[in-house]
């Protein structure tokens, strides 16, 4: 019997025994066949006649039906079953319909079956088939096509989701592309395709897909993309320039763990798994496994992977700072590290690999906050203990796979992870090592340490000097020894300590002494430091590296496994005098290290010096702590300036303030000498500066005044000048501009007496900024010109750019736009030359504001968008608020009130959060016209009156407010205008902010 194959999902195809069937008398005949095939029950002849020939008399319709059925029967014998009343398509094994196959595959439900079902769908049902004069058939077909469209889009959506969760992005992309083609108005499908294009490295294509989505929605539905789609677009645009990872290079190839890596891959791809903790004892290989898994799954995360080593982080209070350091965002913010971190991660899609969390469990709340505030961030944590969080998924890391017996074929042994690692280390120290000769002892060693990678590495390092049988015997002997007295120690740790003990016994006296002393380092060290602190020669370091007790990175920096460091530190504790002397030398070395970089932090070598300090910050912290506990005032004094500048320039204000505060408290309790008071005064002044960066202005003022009093008493004019300068800054931040100027002048006079040209230039420009704020433009111009002349004379490029910036702003305020533009451009060139992104963003924003005031709105938009992107990237929140405020004014001027309202509201919220009172006032004034245009003229007047009476309002803002107030008051009755002004003057700041300047419901 012939096999009939009928395909209706797409253009109709009819085959008999694999060959196309031709000869259908008309499109109606072919449509009749398909209609019958798509129904599993008999169809009345009367219904068929009406369906296809309803425009003809009934008798004529039945005659046409008979002729069509005869045509079908002649072409496809035994395919139809008919009598005088009913007709039915036969469903036998020989009659194969793609729709039947589709349903069977869909019923199975697994991804493979769904993919096979989707493959059957070549296009819409009965594509291209359109018999004439069949309106009822066309109506039925339209409904059926929609039903099939829904089925196929559902199946495609399931497949996209499945393959995305499996991390099979290219396969998922194929299905997503098909889904978009089938349903171009399906915004979610566009998002999926955008995401998949980005995850396969096709960032430009992903951004182009967004534009395609936006065009289709606008043309077909007259709507804009949803906030979710826009947010994804922004994430992808950011990801295009994001560093993919900072995973450290590994000194040896990764071996084994295939099963573990596959399981972790599935967990990382699972959207439900946001926090995955790899647990296991120290030395079990958690870090290497996590690094390998992260590297293999880097394409899961648009913004890449960030590795955060936590072993050097002493307390949970520094956890946010440590994560920020690893992320390396160019942050310039007064916010505390946690707030900065959450803000930075909020729109990121990335994996944070937090390595060694066990001693920071008090910081687990921060992980919860990250997960709650950054929905696209996942955490991969290594820890010896569970974190006991509801978010947590646990993956227990065990030792590498160990051979079951020594009789296994050599090929099988080489495929075993534990043996692979042993052989890899052994061949590095003993190239002629023979696994075939030593396989029984190698297996014994691997079993003794239960496959623990660190134990295997340490044992294998000795194969050049001892047979494996000797190594295995010694480890076994020590295991037996340690079992009895250490019953409460985890069994795996027996093996690790035995390995440490064995390695220790095999070291020479000089090697032991060196390893003990090296334990004082934190976060690694360089050869020069090891030589000074531990008397470690290059030969000794090489010997310890050969024995796997040290590792040397590609950058030449040495590291010691933290467990080994703890073990060596125990040995050092047993020699108190040696410990004290070594800690003293460590402290002295890093005091000198910081002091040597003090000058560089003020010149063109600044970035290099900052990077060097950043690399050694853990050692510096340890040295600083030792100096505090031992009362080493001289070392604290030598370290202070560079350490303070590091924390200030890197915007790590909270960490710096905490370190200095602890030192101040310690000195106040223990020391009362004049030399100590001098150092105490220096500490208080710098604590005050870092405190005002944190927004605690009154406390900052108290600290600065206390430091100033000590500086006066000990006669330190330089410290007095520094304190006065920063007291001026605090006064300005609190709106006391006259006091600000008075303090700046006193500071300037001291710097003049000291002959410090650079500081004089800074103070002159600070005074110029203060005069400009008060509207004294000629005084401001003269002061900044004097600053500029000094900076040019001494070659202080950053000072030149800052002075030019204030001169440009003065010209800007006086509407001398050509002059302002020249100053801005020269300033911009210097900022770009120095790689100063903050300065570039500042200048672009000011240029955008000037373009707005000149009525060049499109140019203003372009400049402001560029400035905003930079300011968001570097995390400068005040700058973001300033730009958003100007963008609100531009949008209002262009007639886009809804966008203007959003910009003003975000600017107000950021300004209040920082807080920046002068910026709050500026937003209230700039947004007043928007409120008036929305029919809320009285609220606009209230805000203007509030700003006019507030001491933090700058002169330029005050002038704009008075002008707007006069205009708006003229629109109202005198009584209403007066009442609104009175309400505004009597308002509280928190009430004004709470009223908002933008309420979406009010925007038409």
GROMACS .gro file of N, CA and C in nm, residues 482-625:
model
  432
  482UNK      N    1   4.836   1.198   6.467
  482UNK     CA    2   4.743   1.308   6.490
  482UNK      C    3   4.602   1.261   6.524
  483UNK      N    4   4.571   1.135   6.497
  483UNK     CA    5   4.434   1.090   6.516
  483UNK      C    6   4.392   1.095   6.663
  484UNK      N    7   4.480   1.053   6.753
  484UNK     CA    8   4.440   1.041   6.893
  484UNK      C    9   4.418   1.175   6.963
  485UNK      N   10   4.517   1.268   6.962
  485UNK     CA   11   4.496   1.391   7.038
  485UNK      C   12   4.401   1.492   6.973
  486UNK      N   13   4.369   1.472   6.848
  486UNK     CA   14   4.287   1.573   6.778
  486UNK      C   15   4.156   1.511   6.730
  487UNK      N   16   4.082   1.453   6.822
  487UNK     CA   17   3.958   1.386   6.785
  487UNK      C   18   3.853   1.485   6.732
  488UNK      N   19   3.859   1.612   6.777
  488UNK     CA   20   3.756   1.707   6.734
  488UNK      C   21   3.791   1.776   6.603
  489UNK      N   22   3.904   1.745   6.544
  489UNK     CA   23   3.941   1.807   6.417
  489UNK      C   24   3.883   1.725   6.301
  490UNK      N   25   3.827   1.790   6.199
  490UNK     CA   26   3.776   1.716   6.083
  490UNK      C   27   3.884   1.625   6.025
  491UNK      N   28   3.841   1.508   5.984
  491UNK     CA   29   3.939   1.407   5.942
  491UNK      C   30   4.027   1.455   5.827
  492UNK      N   31   3.967   1.529   5.733
  492UNK     CA   32   4.047   1.576   5.620
  492UNK      C   33   4.160   1.667   5.666
  493UNK      N   34   4.136   1.739   5.775
  493UNK     CA   35   4.239   1.830   5.823
  493UNK      C   36   4.356   1.754   5.884
  494UNK      N   37   4.334   1.632   5.931
  494UNK     CA   38   4.446   1.550   5.977
  494UNK      C   39   4.547   1.538   5.865
  495UNK      N   40   4.499   1.502   5.750
  495UNK     CA   41   4.589   1.479   5.638
  495UNK      C   42   4.662   1.607   5.598
  496UNK      N   43   4.592   1.718   5.600
  496UNK     CA   44   4.654   1.843   5.559
  496UNK      C   45   4.761   1.884   5.659
  497UNK      N   46   4.731   1.877   5.789
  497UNK     CA   47   4.832   1.914   5.888
  497UNK      C   48   4.950   1.818   5.881
  498UNK      N   49   4.923   1.690   5.857
  498UNK     CA   50   5.033   1.595   5.843
  498UNK      C   51   5.122   1.634   5.726
  499UNK      N   52   5.059   1.679   5.618
  499UNK     CA   53   5.138   1.721   5.502
  499UNK      C   54   5.222   1.843   5.536
  500UNK      N   55   5.161   1.939   5.607
  500UNK     CA   56   5.237   2.058   5.648
  500UNK      C   57   5.354   2.018   5.738
  501UNK      N   58   5.326   1.932   5.837
  501UNK     CA   59   5.431   1.889   5.928
  501UNK      C   60   5.544   1.819   5.854
  502UNK      N   61   5.506   1.735   5.764
  502UNK     CA   62   5.608   1.661   5.688
  502UNK      C   63   5.693   1.758   5.606
  503UNK      N   64   5.625   1.853   5.537
  503UNK     CA   65   5.699   1.951   5.459
  503UNK      C   66   5.789   2.035   5.548
  504UNK      N   67   5.739   2.071   5.665
  504UNK     CA   68   5.818   2.153   5.758
  504UNK      C   69   5.944   2.079   5.802
  505UNK      N   70   5.930   1.951   5.834
  505UNK     CA   71   6.047   1.874   5.878
  505UNK      C   72   6.152   1.861   5.769
  506UNK      N   73   6.108   1.863   5.646
  506UNK     CA   74   6.202   1.845   5.536
  506UNK      C   75   6.275   1.975   5.498
  507UNK      N   76   6.233   2.088   5.556
  507UNK     CA   77   6.299   2.214   5.525
  507UNK      C   78   6.428   2.230   5.605
  508UNK      N   79   6.521   2.303   5.547
  508UNK     CA   80   6.643   2.337   5.621
  508UNK      C   81   6.609   2.440   5.728
  509UNK      N   82   6.700   2.460   5.822
  509UNK     CA   83   6.679   2.556   5.930
  509UNK      C   84   6.655   2.696   5.873
  510UNK      N   85   6.732   2.732   5.771
  510UNK     CA   86   6.720   2.864   5.710
  510UNK      C   87   6.585   2.878   5.637
  511UNK      N   88   6.542   2.770   5.569
  511UNK     CA   89   6.414   2.774   5.499
  511UNK      C   90   6.298   2.788   5.598
  512UNK      N   91   6.308   2.717   5.713
  512UNK     CA   92   6.203   2.729   5.814
  512UNK      C   93   6.195   2.872   5.867
  513UNK      N   94   6.311   2.929   5.898
  513UNK     CA   95   6.313   3.065   5.950
  513UNK      C   96   6.251   3.163   5.849
  514UNK      N   97   6.286   3.146   5.724
  514UNK     CA   98   6.233   3.234   5.621
  514UNK      C   99   6.082   3.219   5.607
  515UNK      N  100   6.034   3.094   5.604
  515UNK     CA  101   5.891   3.071   5.588
  515UNK      C  102   5.814   3.129   5.707
  516UNK      N  103   5.871   3.114   5.828
  516UNK     CA  104   5.807   3.174   5.946
  516UNK      C  105   5.790   3.324   5.928
  517UNK      N  106   5.898   3.389   5.888
  517UNK     CA  107   5.895   3.535   5.877
  517UNK      C  108   5.803   3.583   5.765
  518UNK      N  109   5.797   3.507   5.658
  518UNK     CA  110   5.712   3.546   5.546
  518UNK      C  111   5.563   3.546   5.584
  519UNK      N  112   5.529   3.479   5.696
  519UNK     CA  113   5.389   3.473   5.736
  519UNK      C  114   5.335   3.608   5.780
  520UNK      N  115   5.421   3.709   5.802
  520UNK     CA  116   5.370   3.841   5.843
  520UNK      C  117   5.309   3.915   5.726
  521UNK      N  118   5.338   3.873   5.602
  521UNK     CA  119   5.282   3.942   5.486
  521UNK      C  120   5.135   3.908   5.469
  522UNK      N  121   5.060   4.005   5.415
  522UNK     CA  122   4.919   3.984   5.384
  522UNK      C  123   4.896   4.022   5.238
  523UNK      N  124   4.826   3.935   5.166
  523UNK     CA  125   4.794   3.966   5.027
  523UNK      C  126   4.912   3.955   4.932
  524UNK      N  127   5.016   3.880   4.971
  524UNK     CA  128   5.130   3.861   4.883
  524UNK      C  129   5.241   3.963   4.907
  525UNK      N  130   5.350   3.947   4.835
  525UNK     CA  131   5.465   4.035   4.854
  525UNK      C  132   5.558   4.023   4.733
  526UNK      N  133   5.647   4.119   4.723
  526UNK     CA  134   5.748   4.117   4.618
  526UNK      C  135   5.884   4.081   4.676
  527UNK      N  136   5.976   4.046   4.588
  527UNK     CA  137   6.106   3.996   4.632
  527UNK      C  138   6.179   4.098   4.719
  528UNK      N  139   6.173   4.225   4.683
  528UNK     CA  140   6.242   4.329   4.760
  528UNK      C  141   6.190   4.334   4.903
  529UNK      N  142   6.057   4.327   4.920
  529UNK     CA  143   5.998   4.330   5.053
  529UNK      C  144   6.038   4.207   5.134
  530UNK      N  145   6.038   4.091   5.070
  530UNK     CA  146   6.077   3.967   5.139
  530UNK      C  147   6.222   3.975   5.185
  531UNK      N  148   6.307   4.036   5.104
  531UNK     CA  149   6.447   4.050   5.142
  531UNK      C  150   6.464   4.137   5.265
  532UNK      N  151   6.393   4.251   5.270
  532UNK     CA  152   6.407   4.343   5.382
  532UNK      C  153   6.344   4.287   5.509
  533UNK      N  154   6.224   4.234   5.497
  533UNK     CA  155   6.148   4.193   5.615
  533UNK      C  156   6.193   4.058   5.668
  534UNK      N  157   6.218   3.962   5.578
  534UNK     CA  158   6.244   3.824   5.621
  534UNK      C  159   6.384   3.776   5.586
  535UNK      N  160   6.471   3.864   5.541
  535UNK     CA  161   6.606   3.825   5.499
  535UNK      C  162   6.602   3.711   5.397
  536UNK      N  163   6.502   3.715   5.311
  536UNK     CA  164   6.483   3.607   5.215
  536UNK      C  165   6.558   3.639   5.086
  537UNK      N  166   6.655   3.559   5.055
  537UNK     CA  167   6.729   3.576   4.930
  537UNK      C  168   6.649   3.521   4.814
  538UNK      N  169   6.681   3.562   4.691
  538UNK     CA  170   6.612   3.504   4.574
  538UNK      C  171   6.623   3.352   4.570
  539UNK      N  172   6.738   3.299   4.613
  539UNK     CA  173   6.756   3.153   4.611
  539UNK      C  174   6.662   3.085   4.710
  540UNK      N  175   6.646   3.146   4.829
  540UNK     CA  176   6.555   3.088   4.928
  540UNK      C  177   6.411   3.093   4.879
  541UNK      N  178   6.372   3.204   4.819
  541UNK     CA  179   6.237   3.214   4.765
  541UNK      C  180   6.214   3.111   4.656
  542UNK      N  181   6.313   3.090   4.570
  542UNK     CA  182   6.301   2.991   4.464
  542UNK      C  183   6.288   2.851   4.523
  543UNK      N  184   6.363   2.825   4.631
  543UNK     CA  185   6.357   2.692   4.693
  543UNK      C  186   6.218   2.666   4.753
  544UNK      N  187   6.163   2.767   4.818
  544UNK     CA  188   6.029   2.751   4.876
  544UNK      C  189   5.923   2.739   4.767
  545UNK      N  190   5.945   2.810   4.655
  545UNK     CA  191   5.852   2.797   4.542
  545UNK      C  192   5.858   2.658   4.483
  546UNK      N  193   5.979   2.603   4.475
  546UNK     CA  194   5.996   2.468   4.419
  546UNK      C  195   5.924   2.364   4.503
  547UNK      N  196   5.916   2.388   4.633
  547UNK     CA  197   5.851   2.294   4.724
  547UNK      C  198   5.700   2.322   4.737
  548UNK      N  199   5.647   2.410   4.649
  548UNK     CA  200   5.504   2.445   4.647
  548UNK      C  201   5.460   2.516   4.774
  549UNK      N  202   5.553   2.576   4.848
  549UNK     CA  203   5.518   2.653   4.966
  549UNK      C  204   5.494   2.800   4.932
  550UNK      N  205   5.544   2.842   4.817
  550UNK     CA  206   5.517   2.975   4.764
  550UNK      C  207   5.475   2.960   4.619
  551UNK      N  208   5.400   3.057   4.571
  551UNK     CA  209   5.366   3.062   4.430
  551UNK      C  210   5.401   3.201   4.377
  552UNK      N  211   5.460   3.203   4.261
  552UNK     CA  212   5.502   3.328   4.199
  552UNK      C  213   5.412   3.356   4.080
  553UNK      N  214   5.344   3.470   4.084
  553UNK     CA  215   5.253   3.506   3.976
  553UNK      C  216   5.327   3.555   3.854
  554UNK      N  217   5.252   3.572   3.746
  554UNK     CA  218   5.313   3.618   3.621
  554UNK      C  219   5.368   3.760   3.636
  555UNK      N  220   5.318   3.834   3.737
  555UNK     CA  221   5.367   3.970   3.759
  555UNK      C  222   5.487   3.974   3.854
  556UNK      N  223   5.536   3.856   3.893
  556UNK     CA  224   5.652   3.850   3.981
  556UNK      C  225   5.619   3.857   4.129
  557UNK      N  226   5.493   3.866   4.163
  557UNK     CA  227   5.452   3.877   4.302
  557UNK      C  228   5.435   3.739   4.364
  558UNK      N  229   5.486   3.722   4.484
  558UNK     CA  230   5.477   3.593   4.553
  558UNK      C  231   5.350   3.587   4.638
  559UNK      N  232   5.293   3.469   4.646
  559UNK     CA  233   5.177   3.446   4.731
  559UNK      C  234   5.195   3.315   4.806
  560UNK      N  235   5.136   3.310   4.924
  560UNK     CA  236   5.138   3.189   5.006
  560UNK      C  237   4.994   3.150   5.035
  561UNK      N  238   4.963   3.023   5.016
  561UNK     CA  239   4.828   2.977   5.048
  561UNK      C  240   4.795   3.017   5.191
  562UNK      N  241   4.673   3.065   5.214
  562UNK     CA  242   4.638   3.118   5.345
  562UNK      C  243   4.653   3.015   5.456
  563UNK      N  244   4.623   2.888   5.426
  563UNK     CA  245   4.640   2.785   5.528
  563UNK      C  246   4.787   2.765   5.563
  564UNK      N  247   4.870   2.770   5.461
  564UNK     CA  248   5.014   2.761   5.486
  564UNK      C  249   5.062   2.880   5.567
  565UNK      N  250   5.009   2.998   5.532
  565UNK     CA  251   5.050   3.118   5.606
  565UNK      C  252   5.011   3.106   5.753
  566UNK      N  253   4.889   3.054   5.778
  566UNK     CA  254   4.848   3.036   5.917
  566UNK      C  255   4.939   2.937   5.989
  567UNK      N  256   4.974   2.831   5.920
  567UNK     CA  257   5.062   2.729   5.979
  567UNK      C  258   5.198   2.792   6.012
  568UNK      N  259   5.253   2.868   5.915
  568UNK     CA  260   5.384   2.931   5.938
  568UNK      C  261   5.375   3.037   6.047
  569UNK      N  262   5.259   3.104   6.056
  569UNK     CA  263   5.241   3.206   6.160
  569UNK      C  264   5.240   3.142   6.299
  570UNK      N  265   5.183   3.024   6.309
  570UNK     CA  266   5.187   2.951   6.436
  570UNK      C  267   5.332   2.926   6.477
  571UNK      N  268   5.414   2.888   6.379
  571UNK     CA  269   5.555   2.864   6.408
  571UNK      C  270   5.625   2.993   6.452
  572UNK      N  271   5.588   3.106   6.390
  572UNK     CA  272   5.649   3.233   6.427
  572UNK      C  273   5.608   3.273   6.568
  573UNK      N  274   5.483   3.245   6.605
  573UNK     CA  275   5.435   3.280   6.739
  573UNK      C  276   5.517   3.209   6.847
  574UNK      N  277   5.573   3.095   6.810
  574UNK     CA  278   5.653   3.018   6.907
  574UNK      C  279   5.790   3.078   6.932
  575UNK      N  280   5.827   3.180   6.852
  575UNK     CA  281   5.957   3.248   6.870
  575UNK      C  282   5.927   3.397   6.889
  576UNK      N  283   5.887   3.439   7.010
  576UNK     CA  284   5.835   3.575   7.032
  576UNK      C  285   5.930   3.687   6.988
  577UNK      N  286   6.058   3.674   7.018
  577UNK     CA  287   6.151   3.781   6.982
  577UNK      C  288   6.161   3.794   6.831
  578UNK      N  289   6.169   3.681   6.762
  578UNK     CA  290   6.176   3.685   6.616
  578UNK      C  291   6.048   3.745   6.559
  579UNK      N  292   5.934   3.710   6.617
  579UNK     CA  293   5.807   3.766   6.569
  579UNK      C  294   5.806   3.917   6.584
  580UNK      N  295   5.846   3.966   6.701
  580UNK     CA  296   5.844   4.110   6.725
  580UNK      C  297   5.937   4.183   6.630
  581UNK      N  298   6.057   4.130   6.609
  581UNK     CA  299   6.153   4.193   6.520
  581UNK      C  300   6.102   4.192   6.375
  582UNK      N  301   6.041   4.082   6.335
  582UNK     CA  302   5.991   4.072   6.197
  582UNK      C  303   5.875   4.168   6.174
  583UNK      N  304   5.783   4.175   6.270
  583UNK     CA  305   5.671   4.269   6.258
  583UNK      C  306   5.722   4.413   6.253
  584UNK      N  307   5.826   4.443   6.333
  584UNK     CA  308   5.883   4.577   6.330
  584UNK      C  309   5.938   4.610   6.192
  585UNK      N  310   6.009   4.514   6.133
  585UNK     CA  311   6.069   4.538   6.001
  585UNK      C  312   5.960   4.550   5.893
  586UNK      N  313   5.856   4.468   5.907
  586UNK     CA  314   5.743   4.476   5.814
  586UNK      C  315   5.678   4.614   5.821
  587UNK      N  316   5.655   4.662   5.942
  587UNK     CA  317   5.595   4.793   5.961
  587UNK      C  318   5.686   4.903   5.905
  588UNK      N  319   5.814   4.895   5.934
  588UNK     CA  320   5.909   4.996   5.887
  588UNK      C  321   5.918   4.997   5.734
  589UNK      N  322   5.914   4.879   5.674
  589UNK     CA  323   5.925   4.870   5.528
  589UNK      C  324   5.808   4.942   5.462
  590UNK      N  325   5.687   4.916   5.509
  590UNK     CA  326   5.571   4.975   5.445
  590UNK      C  327   5.551   5.121   5.483
  591UNK      N  328   5.608   5.163   5.598
  591UNK     CA  329   5.610   5.306   5.629
  591UNK      C  330   5.699   5.378   5.528
  592UNK      N  331   5.816   5.320   5.500
  592UNK     CA  332   5.906   5.380   5.401
  592UNK      C  333   5.844   5.373   5.261
  593UNK      N  334   5.777   5.263   5.231
  593UNK     CA  335   5.712   5.244   5.101
  593UNK      C  336   5.611   5.357   5.076
  594UNK      N  337   5.529   5.386   5.175
  594UNK     CA  338   5.430   5.493   5.160
  594UNK      C  339   5.496   5.630   5.152
  595UNK      N  340   5.594   5.653   5.237
  595UNK     CA  341   5.660   5.783   5.239
  595UNK      C  342   5.727   5.814   5.105
  596UNK      N  343   5.782   5.709   5.042
  596UNK     CA  344   5.850   5.728   4.913
  596UNK      C  345   5.752   5.769   4.804
  597UNK      N  346   5.626   5.737   4.818
  597UNK     CA  347   5.527   5.767   4.714
  597UNK      C  348   5.448   5.895   4.741
  598UNK      N  349   5.482   5.961   4.849
  598UNK     CA  350   5.407   6.082   4.886
  598UNK      C  351   5.418   6.189   4.778
  599UNK      N  352   5.539   6.213   4.729
  599UNK     CA  353   5.557   6.317   4.627
  599UNK      C  354   5.489   6.278   4.497
  600UNK      N  355   5.495   6.148   4.461
  600UNK     CA  356   5.436   6.103   4.335
  600UNK      C  357   5.286   6.124   4.330
  601UNK      N  358   5.221   6.120   4.447
  601UNK     CA  359   5.076   6.136   4.450
  601UNK      C  360   5.033   6.278   4.413
  602UNK      N  361   5.128   6.371   4.407
  602UNK     CA  362   5.094   6.507   4.370
  602UNK      C  363   5.141   6.547   4.233
  603UNK      N  364   5.192   6.452   4.153
  603UNK     CA  365   5.240   6.488   4.019
  603UNK      C  366   5.189   6.388   3.915
  604UNK      N  367   5.253   6.386   3.800
  604UNK     CA  368   5.205   6.304   3.689
  604UNK      C  369   5.215   6.155   3.716
  605UNK      N  370   5.290   6.116   3.819
  605UNK     CA  371   5.305   5.973   3.852
  605UNK      C  372   5.197   5.926   3.948
  606UNK      N  373   5.095   6.007   3.965
  606UNK     CA  374   4.990   5.979   4.064
  606UNK      C  375   4.925   5.843   4.044
  607UNK      N  376   4.880   5.813   3.923
  607UNK     CA  377   4.808   5.688   3.899
  607UNK      C  378   4.895   5.567   3.926
  608UNK      N  379   5.020   5.575   3.885
  608UNK     CA  380   5.113   5.463   3.911
  608UNK      C  381   5.131   5.443   4.061
  609UNK      N  382   5.146   5.553   4.135
  609UNK     CA  383   5.162   5.542   4.280
  609UNK      C  384   5.037   5.484   4.345
  610UNK      N  385   4.921   5.527   4.300
  610UNK     CA  386   4.796   5.474   4.354
  610UNK      C  387   4.784   5.324   4.330
  611UNK      N  388   4.823   5.279   4.211
  611UNK     CA  389   4.817   5.136   4.180
  611UNK      C  390   4.914   5.057   4.269
  612UNK      N  391   5.031   5.112   4.292
  612UNK     CA  392   5.130   5.044   4.378
  612UNK      C  393   5.078   5.034   4.521
  613UNK      N  394   5.016   5.141   4.570
  613UNK     CA  395   4.961   5.136   4.706
  613UNK      C  396   4.845   5.038   4.713
  614UNK      N  397   4.762   5.039   4.610
  614UNK     CA  398   4.648   4.948   4.607
  614UNK      C  399   4.694   4.803   4.613
  615UNK      N  400   4.801   4.771   4.541
  615UNK     CA  401   4.853   4.634   4.540
  615UNK      C  402   4.899   4.592   4.679
  616UNK      N  403   4.950   4.686   4.758
  616UNK     CA  404   5.006   4.652   4.889
  616UNK      C  405   4.916   4.692   5.005
  617UNK      N  406   4.791   4.724   4.978
  617UNK     CA  407   4.707   4.781   5.082
  617UNK      C  408   4.689   4.686   5.201
  618UNK      N  409   4.686   4.555   5.177
  618UNK     CA  410   4.669   4.462   5.290
  618UNK      C  411   4.793   4.463   5.379
  619UNK      N  412   4.910   4.467   5.319
  619UNK     CA  413   5.033   4.477   5.398
  619UNK      C  414   5.038   4.611   5.471
  620UNK      N  415   4.994   4.717   5.404
  620UNK     CA  416   4.993   4.849   5.467
  620UNK      C  417   4.900   4.851   5.587
  621UNK      N  418   4.781   4.792   5.571
  621UNK     CA  419   4.689   4.784   5.685
  621UNK      C  420   4.753   4.710   5.802
  622UNK      N  421   4.819   4.597   5.771
  622UNK     CA  422   4.882   4.518   5.877
  622UNK      C  423   4.992   4.598   5.945
  623UNK      N  424   5.073   4.668   5.864
  623UNK     CA  425   5.180   4.750   5.923
  623UNK      C  426   5.125   4.864   6.006
  624UNK      N  427   5.021   4.927   5.959
  624UNK     CA  428   4.956   5.037   6.032
  624UNK      C  429   4.901   4.987   6.165
  625UNK      N  430   4.834   4.870   6.162
  625UNK     CA  431   4.777   4.813   6.285
  625UNK      C  432   4.887   4.782   6.386
   0.00000   0.00000   0.00000
